[in-house]
Amino acid sequence: MELSISTLDKITNLFEELQWEIEDQDDNDFSLFIRFCTLMSYLSDPEQELIIELTKKQYLRVKFEEYNTLIETAFKKALENSTKDLERIKKLYVIPLLAPGDRGKIKSSTVVAYIFQNVEFQYKKLFKSMKIQVMHELSAKIINKINENEEALLLIVDDFVGTGETAISCLEEVCSTEGVKKDKVIVLSLVAQENGVNSVNSFGVEMFTAFTRKRGISDYYKENTKKYINIMKGIEEKIQPSEKYQLGYLGSEALVSMIRTPNNTFPIYWLTKGKYKNTVPFPRW
Amino acid sequence: MNDSLLILFLQIIKNNGNVKTLLEYGYDFAQISRHIKQLKVEYYIESYKDHLRLTYKGEEKLKLLNSKLNRSGSSKWISPQENYKIEKIGIYDIYLP
């Protein structure tokens, strides 16, 4: 267990800069700060430096209380950038972004959809004179209304889109199977990886986010990509994620935590396994 | 912060040592972090090029404390591990560690 006092000081500075809470055992036995420091003490010097660098420069931690604001930010981008004339929309149908097999499960996209039922949204200038209707699923009658009414739009929402795999399977069901026209759909996510946005756009559907994120190492450190990837792989040899989660799900290299940390994020931040079980900063329970 | 603890902190910082000793004393990472902040406020230590180091005031304080606590030789730069010391027992007593 190796953590120099200078490195502990760097971690303190990191937490202060990010405005993350620093709690001791009297406040919280397993506080984020204690977990983070404990985890770092299992890493070598270059590994510690890399995690501090990535966390400091790029880590995005979104708390639940920020969801309202980020929904507005994402929707504002849709209003400003969509090729559709959203000013004409009077009826907004909202459904959660769910893979067909996930219907009925508790998913974060359902939480985001539910937020649209917030009565305050109806009175916000951003939504102007739009009537918002939140649903679990679409009936044939609603699908017909969306397709035939030029003042109607379907919004499919989520808090995080990673590779776009789930988004595409949802869109295939909604558009290809159930028959909603692609130009009557917008996908809205609070945060998304760039690859995920590209996937949805390639499907022929517009997508807007509050934050679009690049891969944490490969897209950010052009000159040191190989070096940093090797260091991260060294870290992952210790924690042993399964192959599909190496460097984050399908190599997403995400640096994000939401209500729950997506598995697209580098697993060192969330994988609860072996001796590291109680030390990860943002576990996926 | 008592003198023994202050010496320990200053020694660890001077040598960029491991915080393990402080954890063994029963402090957690957040408490150690708070002490470091306090030592910065009192200007015994400062950040310099990604490391912590003793200021002139910190060096002088360390010398003073070593003298006060009669530390000599290696004890000036590495504190004895008081937390592992046990009470003296009699010559015929049996010690089971």
Coordinates of C-alpha atoms in Angstrom, one line a residue, chain A residues 13 22 30 32 52-53 128 140 142 148 157 174 182 190 201 207 231 250 252 254 265 283-284:
Chain A
N13 CA -6.4 19.6 -4.4
I22 CA -14.0 15.4 1.6
F30 CA -16.7 4.8 3.4
L32 CA -15.8 9.0 -1.6
I52 CA -5.4 12.0 -11.1
E53 CA -4.9 13.5 -14.6
K128 CA -43.3 27.6 -25.0
A140 CA -51.1 2.7 -32.6
I142 CA -50.5 7.8 -30.7
E148 CA -49.8 12.7 -39.2
V157 CA -35.0 10.5 -23.6
V174 CA -40.0 2.5 -32.5
K182 CA -37.7 9.0 -38.3
L190 CA -28.2 14.6 -20.8
N201 CA -27.4 10.2 -36.5
M207 CA -29.8 13.6 -31.3
I231 CA -0.8 2.3 -18.1
L250 CA -16.6 -1.9 -25.9
S252 CA -15.8 3.6 -24.7
A254 CA -15.9 7.2 -20.8
T265 CA -16.6 4.5 -17.9
P283 CA -19.6 1.6 -7.7
R284 CA -22.4 0.1 -9.8

